[in-house]
Amino acid sequence: MTPELIGILSVGAVLLLGLGSLIVGMAAWLRADIRDVRADLGSDIDSLRADVRDLDRRMARVEGVIEGLAFANGRDRGEGRAA
C-alpha cells in the first residue's frame, strides 16, 4: 500500500466515525426532545378532557332544566302542540 492510499483511507475512516457519532448524538437528542413534547401534550390533553367533562356535566344540568320546563308546560304530554 502506498502512503497516499493509507492517508486517504485514514481520512475516510475518521470522517465516517465522526459523522456516525454525530448522527447517534442527534438521534439521542431528538428522542429526548420528543419524549418531553409527548409529556407536555399528555398533560394538556388531560386538562382538556377534564374541561370537557365539566362542560358535559353543566350542559346536562341545563338540558334537565329545559326538559323540566317543557314537561311543566305540557309539551311532553302532547298538550302544547299544534295539530
Short mmCIF file of C-alpha atoms in Angstrom, two decimals:
data_model
loop_
_atom_site.label_atom_id
_atom_site.label_comp_id
_atom_site.label_asym_id
_atom_site.label_seq_id
_atom_site.Cartn_x
_atom_site.Cartn_y
_atom_site.Cartn_z
CA MET A 1 0.00 0.00 0.00
CA THR A 2 1.19 3.42 -0.83
CA PRO A 3 1.32 6.18 1.76
CA GLU A 4 -1.25 8.17 -0.23
CA LEU A 5 -3.76 5.31 -0.12
CA ILE A 6 -3.21 4.86 3.61
CA GLY A 7 -3.78 8.59 4.13
CA ILE A 8 -6.97 8.60 2.04
CA LEU A 9 -8.35 5.56 3.87
CA SER A 10 -7.45 7.06 7.25
CA VAL A 11 -9.22 10.33 6.47
CA GLY A 12 -12.25 8.42 5.19
CA ALA A 13 -12.39 6.31 8.34
CA VAL A 14 -12.12 9.37 10.60
CA LEU A 15 -14.87 11.15 8.66
CA LEU A 16 -17.16 8.13 8.85
CA LEU A 17 -16.60 7.77 12.60
CA GLY A 18 -17.17 11.48 13.14
CA LEU A 19 -20.38 11.50 11.10
CA GLY A 20 -21.56 8.32 12.80
CA SER A 21 -21.08 9.78 16.27
CA LEU A 22 -22.79 13.00 15.18
CA ILE A 23 -25.80 11.06 13.86
CA VAL A 24 -26.04 8.97 17.05
CA GLY A 25 -25.83 12.12 19.18
CA MET A 26 -28.52 13.88 17.16
CA ALA A 27 -30.79 10.82 17.37
CA ALA A 28 -30.43 10.73 21.17
CA TRP A 29 -31.16 14.47 21.41
CA LEU A 30 -34.23 14.18 19.18
CA ARG A 31 -35.52 11.21 21.14
CA ALA A 32 -35.27 13.13 24.43
CA ASP A 33 -36.94 16.16 22.85
CA ILE A 34 -39.82 14.06 21.51
CA ARG A 35 -40.26 12.48 24.95
CA ASP A 36 -40.57 15.96 26.50
CA VAL A 37 -43.10 17.09 23.90
CA ARG A 38 -45.22 13.98 24.46
CA ALA A 39 -45.21 14.57 28.22
CA ASP A 40 -46.33 18.18 27.72
CA LEU A 41 -49.07 17.17 25.29
CA GLY A 42 -50.24 14.43 27.65
CA SER A 43 -50.79 16.90 30.47
CA ASP A 44 -52.55 19.34 28.11
CA ILE A 45 -54.85 16.60 26.82
CA ASP A 46 -55.70 15.53 30.37
CA SER A 47 -56.60 19.14 31.17
CA LEU A 48 -58.82 19.36 28.09
CA ARG A 49 -60.57 16.11 28.99
CA ALA A 50 -61.35 17.46 32.45
CA ASP A 51 -62.75 20.65 30.91
CA VAL A 52 -64.95 18.69 28.50
CA ARG A 53 -66.27 16.52 31.36
CA ASP A 54 -67.11 19.68 33.30
CA LEU A 55 -68.91 21.19 30.29
CA ASP A 56 -70.78 17.93 29.70
CA ARG A 57 -72.00 17.90 33.30
CA ARG A 58 -73.06 21.55 33.13
CA MET A 59 -74.83 21.02 29.78
CA ALA A 60 -76.74 18.04 31.19
CA ARG A 61 -77.92 20.26 34.05
CA VAL A 62 -79.16 22.92 31.59
CA GLU A 63 -80.89 20.29 29.44
CA GLY A 64 -82.59 18.90 32.54
CA VAL A 65 -83.96 22.33 33.41
CA ILE A 66 -85.22 22.86 29.85
CA GLU A 67 -86.88 19.45 29.76
CA GLY A 68 -88.44 20.09 33.16
CA LEU A 69 -89.90 23.37 31.93
CA ALA A 70 -91.21 21.71 28.78
CA PHE A 71 -92.84 18.97 30.84
CA ALA A 72 -94.36 21.52 33.20
CA ASN A 73 -95.88 23.33 30.21
CA GLY A 74 -97.39 20.10 28.89
CA ARG A 75 -95.26 19.78 25.78
CA ASP A 76 -94.04 16.27 26.54
CA ARG A 77 -97.65 15.12 27.06
CA GLY A 78 -98.68 16.40 23.65
CA GLU A 79 -100.84 19.22 25.03
CA GLY A 80 -98.99 22.22 23.68
CA ARG A 81 -98.59 21.09 20.07
CA ALA A 82 -100.35 22.47 17.04
CA ALA A 83 -102.24 19.85 15.10
#
